[in-house]
CSV table of C-alpha atoms in Angstrom, one decimal:
chain,number,residue,atom,x,y,z
A,1,MET,CA,-1.4,-27.5,0.0
A,2,LEU,CA,-2.0,-23.8,-0.9
A,3,ALA,CA,-0.6,-24.3,-4.3
A,4,ASN,CA,-4.7,-24.2,-4.7
A,5,VAL,CA,-5.7,-20.6,-3.4
A,6,VAL,CA,-6.5,-18.7,-6.5
A,7,GLU,CA,-4.1,-14.8,-7.4
A,8,GLY,CA,-6.2,-13.0,-4.8
A,9,GLY,CA,-6.0,-15.4,-2.2
A,10,ILE,CA,-2.4,-15.5,-3.1
A,11,ARG,CA,-2.3,-11.3,-2.3
A,12,ALA,CA,-4.1,-11.4,1.0
A,13,ILE,CA,-2.0,-13.8,2.0
A,14,GLY,CA,1.2,-11.8,1.0
A,15,ASP,CA,-0.5,-9.3,2.9
A,16,GLU,CA,-1.2,-11.1,6.0
A,17,ALA,CA,2.3,-12.7,6.3
A,18,LYS,CA,3.9,-8.9,4.7
A,19,VAL,CA,6.1,-10.9,2.6
A,20,ASN,CA,6.1,-10.7,-1.6
A,21,TRP,CA,2.8,-11.9,-2.3
A,22,GLN,CA,4.2,-11.8,-6.1
A,23,THR,CA,7.1,-14.3,-5.3
A,24,LEU,CA,4.9,-16.6,-3.5
A,25,ASP,CA,2.8,-16.9,-6.4
A,26,GLN,CA,6.1,-17.8,-9.0
A,27,VAL,CA,6.6,-20.0,-6.1
A,28,LEU,CA,3.8,-21.9,-6.0
A,29,LYS,CA,3.6,-21.6,-9.5
A,30,GLY,CA,6.8,-23.6,-10.2
A,31,THR,CA,8.6,-21.0,-12.0
A,32,LEU,CA,12.1,-21.6,-13.4
A,33,LEU,CA,14.7,-19.1,-12.5
A,34,PRO,CA,17.0,-18.2,-15.5
A,35,PRO,CA,19.2,-20.5,-16.9
A,36,ARG,CA,22.7,-21.4,-15.2
A,37,ALA,CA,26.4,-22.1,-17.2
A,38,ASP,CA,25.1,-25.3,-18.0
A,39,GLY,CA,22.2,-24.6,-18.9
A,40,SER,CA,19.7,-26.1,-16.6
A,41,ARG,CA,17.1,-24.2,-14.1
A,42,SER,CA,15.4,-24.7,-11.1
A,43,PRO,CA,12.2,-23.3,-9.9
A,44,ARG,CA,12.6,-20.5,-7.9
A,45,ARG,CA,12.7,-21.6,-4.0
A,46,LEU,CA,10.4,-20.0,-0.7
A,47,GLY,CA,13.5,-18.2,1.3
A,48,HIS,CA,13.9,-19.2,5.0
A,49,GLU,CA,12.7,-15.7,6.1
A,50,ALA,CA,9.7,-15.9,3.8
A,51,ALA,CA,8.4,-19.3,5.0
A,52,MET,CA,8.8,-18.9,9.0
A,53,LYS,CA,6.5,-15.5,8.2
A,54,ILE,CA,3.9,-17.5,6.3
A,55,GLU,CA,4.3,-20.1,9.3
A,56,ASP,CA,3.9,-17.7,12.1
A,57,ALA,CA,0.6,-15.7,10.0
A,58,LEU,CA,-0.9,-19.0,9.0
A,59,GLU,CA,0.0,-20.5,12.5
A,60,LEU,CA,1.3,-23.5,10.7
A,61,GLY,CA,4.1,-23.2,13.4
A,62,ARG,CA,8.2,-22.7,13.1
A,63,GLY,CA,9.3,-25.7,10.4
A,64,TRP,CA,6.2,-26.2,9.0
A,65,PHE,CA,7.5,-26.1,5.5
A,66,ASP,CA,11.0,-27.7,6.4
A,67,SER,CA,9.9,-30.6,7.9
A,68,ASN,CA,6.7,-31.3,5.4
A,69,SER,CA,4.6,-32.5,8.1
A,70,ALA,CA,0.9,-32.8,8.4
A,71,ILE,CA,-1.8,-30.6,7.7
A,72,PRO,CA,-2.6,-28.6,10.7
A,73,SER,CA,-5.9,-28.4,12.5
A,74,HIS,CA,-6.2,-24.6,12.0
A,75,LEU,CA,-5.4,-21.7,10.4
A,76,ASN,CA,-6.2,-18.1,11.6
A,77,PRO,CA,-7.0,-16.3,8.0
A,78,GLY,CA,-7.1,-12.7,9.6
A,79,ASN,CA,-9.1,-10.7,7.3
A,80,ILE,CA,-9.3,-12.8,4.7
A,81,ALA,CA,-12.7,-14.0,3.8
A,82,LEU,CA,-13.2,-17.9,2.8
A,83,LYS,CA,-15.4,-19.4,0.5
A,84,LYS,CA,-15.9,-23.1,-0.5
A,85,LEU,CA,-16.3,-23.4,-3.9
A,86,GLY,CA,-20.2,-23.8,-5.0
A,87,ALA,CA,-21.3,-23.5,-1.4
A,88,GLY,CA,-22.1,-20.3,-1.6
A,89,THR,CA,-21.5,-19.4,2.3
A,90,PRO,CA,-19.2,-17.6,3.2
A,91,ILE,CA,-16.8,-17.9,6.6
A,92,VAL,CA,-16.9,-15.3,8.8
A,93,PRO,CA,-13.2,-13.4,8.8
A,94,GLY,CA,-11.0,-15.0,11.6
A,95,GLU,CA,-13.0,-17.6,12.9
A,96,LYS,CA,-10.8,-21.2,12.5
A,97,VAL,CA,-11.0,-23.2,10.0
A,98,SER,CA,-9.6,-26.1,8.8
A,99,LEU,CA,-6.6,-25.9,6.4
A,100,ALA,CA,-7.2,-28.4,4.8
A,101,SER,CA,-11.0,-26.7,3.5
A,102,LEU,CA,-8.6,-24.5,1.9
A,103,ARG,CA,-8.5,-27.5,-1.0
A,104,GLY,CA,-10.4,-27.2,-3.4
A,105,ALA,CA,-11.6,-24.1,-2.3
A,106,GLU,CA,-11.4,-20.4,-3.2
A,107,LEU,CA,-9.6,-17.8,-1.3
A,108,VAL,CA,-11.4,-14.3,-2.0
A,109,GLU,CA,-10.2,-10.9,-0.9
A,110,GLN,CA,-13.3,-8.6,1.0
A,111,ASP,CA,-13.8,-5.4,-1.1
A,112,THR,CA,-11.3,-2.6,0.1
A,113,THR,CA,-12.2,0.6,2.2
A,114,ILE,CA,-10.5,3.9,1.3
A,115,GLU,CA,-11.4,6.5,4.3
A,116,GLN,CA,-10.5,9.4,3.9
A,117,PHE,CA,-7.3,11.1,5.8
A,118,ASP,CA,-8.6,12.3,9.4
A,119,THR,CA,-6.9,15.1,9.5
A,120,GLY,CA,-8.6,16.0,12.7
A,121,GLY,CA,-6.6,12.6,14.4
A,122,ALA,CA,-3.3,13.6,13.1
A,123,MET,CA,-3.0,16.8,14.5
A,124,GLY,CA,-5.4,16.7,18.3
A,125,SER,CA,-7.0,20.3,17.4
A,126,GLY,CA,-7.4,19.6,13.5
A,127,LEU,CA,-4.8,20.0,10.5
A,128,VAL,CA,-5.0,23.3,8.4
A,129,LEU,CA,-6.3,22.4,4.7
A,130,HIS,CA,-6.7,25.9,3.0
A,131,ASP,CA,-8.5,25.7,0.0
A,132,GLN,CA,-10.5,22.7,0.1
A,133,PRO,CA,-13.3,22.5,-1.6
A,134,GLY,CA,-15.1,20.2,0.3
A,135,VAL,CA,-13.3,16.5,0.3
A,136,ILE,CA,-14.5,12.5,0.0
A,137,ARG,CA,-15.3,10.6,2.3
A,138,LYS,CA,-14.8,7.4,1.0
A,139,TRP,CA,-14.3,4.7,-1.4
A,140,VAL,CA,-15.2,1.3,-2.1
A,141,VAL,CA,-12.8,-0.7,-4.3
A,142,SER,CA,-12.3,-4.4,-5.3
A,143,PRO,CA,-9.4,-6.1,-4.8
A,144,GLU,CA,-8.8,-6.2,-8.8
A,145,TRP,CA,-9.6,-2.1,-8.2
A,146,VAL,CA,-6.5,-1.6,-6.2
A,147,GLN,CA,-4.1,-4.5,-7.6
A,148,GLN,CA,-5.0,-3.0,-10.9
A,149,ASN,CA,-4.9,1.2,-10.5
A,150,VAL,CA,-2.6,1.1,-7.1
A,151,HIS,CA,0.8,0.1,-7.4
A,152,ARG,CA,4.0,0.9,-5.2
A,153,ILE,CA,2.2,0.5,-2.4
A,154,THR,CA,2.5,-0.9,1.5
A,155,SER,CA,-0.4,-2.1,1.8
A,156,PRO,CA,-4.3,-1.6,0.6
A,157,LYS,CA,-5.1,-1.4,4.4
A,158,ASN,CA,-2.4,1.5,4.6
A,159,LEU,CA,-4.5,4.0,1.8
A,160,ALA,CA,-6.3,7.1,2.5
A,161,ILE,CA,-8.0,9.9,0.4
A,162,VAL,CA,-7.2,13.1,0.8
A,163,THR,CA,-9.7,15.3,-1.6
A,164,GLY,CA,-6.9,18.5,-3.2
A,165,PHE,CA,-6.9,21.6,-1.8
A,166,GLY,CA,-5.3,25.0,-3.3
A,167,ASP,CA,-4.2,25.2,-7.0
A,168,SER,CA,-0.5,25.4,-6.0
A,169,MET,CA,-0.6,21.4,-7.8
A,170,ARG,CA,-2.2,22.3,-11.1
A,171,PRO,CA,-2.1,21.2,-13.5
A,172,LEU,CA,-0.8,17.6,-11.7
A,173,TYR,CA,-4.7,18.0,-9.7
A,174,ASN,CA,-6.9,20.6,-9.7
A,175,PRO,CA,-8.8,21.4,-5.8
A,176,GLY,CA,-11.6,19.3,-5.0
A,177,ASP,CA,-9.7,16.3,-7.2
A,178,PRO,CA,-9.0,12.6,-5.5
A,179,LEU,CA,-5.6,12.1,-3.9
A,180,LEU,CA,-4.7,8.5,-2.7
A,181,ILE,CA,-1.4,8.4,0.1
A,182,ASP,CA,0.0,5.7,1.5
A,183,ARG,CA,0.4,5.6,5.4
A,184,GLY,CA,2.8,3.5,5.3
A,185,ILE,CA,5.4,5.8,4.8
A,186,ASP,CA,6.0,8.1,6.7
A,187,ARG,CA,9.3,9.6,5.8
A,188,ALA,CA,10.4,11.5,2.4
A,189,ASP,CA,13.7,9.0,2.1
A,190,ILE,CA,13.9,9.3,-2.0
A,191,ASP,CA,12.3,12.0,-4.0
A,192,GLY,CA,8.2,12.4,-4.3
A,193,ILE,CA,4.8,13.5,-4.0
A,194,TYR,CA,3.9,13.9,-0.5
A,195,PHE,CA,1.3,15.1,1.6
A,196,PHE,CA,2.8,16.7,5.3
A,197,ARG,CA,2.6,18.7,7.8
A,198,VAL,CA,5.0,22.1,8.7
A,199,GLY,CA,3.1,23.5,12.1
A,200,ASP,CA,-0.6,23.0,11.5
A,201,GLU,CA,-0.7,23.5,8.1
A,202,GLY,CA,-1.2,20.5,5.6
A,203,PHE,CA,0.6,20.5,2.7
A,204,VAL,CA,0.3,18.3,-0.8
A,205,LYS,CA,3.6,19.3,-2.9
A,206,ARG,CA,6.8,17.5,-4.3
A,207,LEU,CA,9.4,17.0,-2.1
A,208,GLN,CA,13.2,16.5,-3.7
A,209,ARG,CA,16.0,15.8,-1.4
A,210,ILE,CA,18.8,17.6,-1.6
A,211,PRO,CA,23.0,17.3,-0.1
A,212,THR,CA,24.5,20.5,0.5
A,213,LEU,CA,27.8,20.9,2.9
A,214,GLN,CA,25.4,20.9,6.5
A,215,GLY,CA,23.4,17.8,5.3
A,216,VAL,CA,20.7,17.1,3.5
A,217,ILE,CA,17.7,19.1,3.3
A,218,ILE,CA,14.1,19.0,2.2
A,219,ARG,CA,12.7,21.5,-0.9
A,220,ALA,CA,9.2,21.5,-1.2
A,221,LYS,CA,7.5,22.4,-4.7
A,222,SER,CA,5.1,23.2,-6.6
A,223,GLU,CA,3.7,22.2,-9.3
A,224,ASN,CA,2.0,25.9,-10.2
A,225,LEU,CA,5.5,27.7,-10.7
A,226,ARG,CA,3.6,30.6,-9.6
A,227,TYR,CA,4.2,29.7,-6.1
A,228,ASP,CA,7.8,29.6,-4.4
A,229,PRO,CA,9.6,26.7,-3.4
A,230,PHE,CA,10.7,26.2,0.4
A,231,ASP,CA,13.1,24.2,2.4
A,232,ILE,CA,12.5,22.3,5.4
A,233,VAL,CA,15.1,22.2,7.5
A,234,ASP,CA,16.7,20.3,11.2
A,235,GLY,CA,14.6,22.1,14.2
A,236,MET,CA,11.3,22.4,11.7
A,237,ASP,CA,7.8,21.0,13.9
A,238,PHE,CA,7.9,18.7,10.3
A,239,GLN,CA,5.6,15.8,9.9
A,240,VAL,CA,5.2,13.3,6.8
A,241,PHE,CA,1.8,11.7,6.8
A,242,GLY,CA,2.0,9.8,3.8
A,243,ARG,CA,3.2,9.5,-0.2
A,244,VAL,CA,0.3,9.8,-2.7
A,245,VAL,CA,0.4,6.9,-5.3
A,246,LYS,CA,-2.3,8.0,-7.3
A,247,ALA,CA,-4.2,11.2,-8.0
A,248,TRP,CA,-7.2,12.0,-10.7
A,249,ARG,CA,-7.5,15.3,-12.3
A,250,GLY,CA,-11.4,16.6,-12.9
A,251,GLU,CA,-12.4,17.9,-16.2
A,252,ASP,CA,-15.2,19.9,-16.7
A,253,PHE,CA,-17.4,19.1,-19.8
């Protein structure tokens, strides 16, 4: 059944069903849990909630894992591309295919296209990004690149490029350097570096949550100490577009 799916496909199934693909991978590999007091160990099991999510995402029908019923006749792979081993002919993503065809088949994730963040769509009349020396339009990267280079994200589909602007975050990055943001994060619930706006002006700053007698305030801080921090408080027109998960710093040679 699903155990014949390679690691890349397991990750795709995890993204499709919104479950932790690494846990699913461990379940399918038969990874053992830590030993009990008596020294015995049992394999990691798929939780009830995760099983239901996979059943729904793959159209297996509720209770399929519990009943151990026959393999269903159809599977909707969503955005997953299927390629039978040795056949060399990819199946069109979204096409209804037999789940039985996954036996001895390889599940191949498509390349991820990371688009430029659409500042116009974010603000209607546009977002002001001062001192932005051009933009990077998009990247096309392999699933392996995402897996090895970008961590702790909500989904590869939520990644977007923001081209570094201004020098307030030097030496973390320079104007024109590429930043990757996770658009699946739209709240500054933890300290980190975020792309956000106040009014119609955009910023990339380190946001720190600070408790006060009046409640928690958010302080925006620059890496470049020549810039003063400022506080974001209730009543300000404030919106988080995403958390910065990766930045590359360019050097001239």
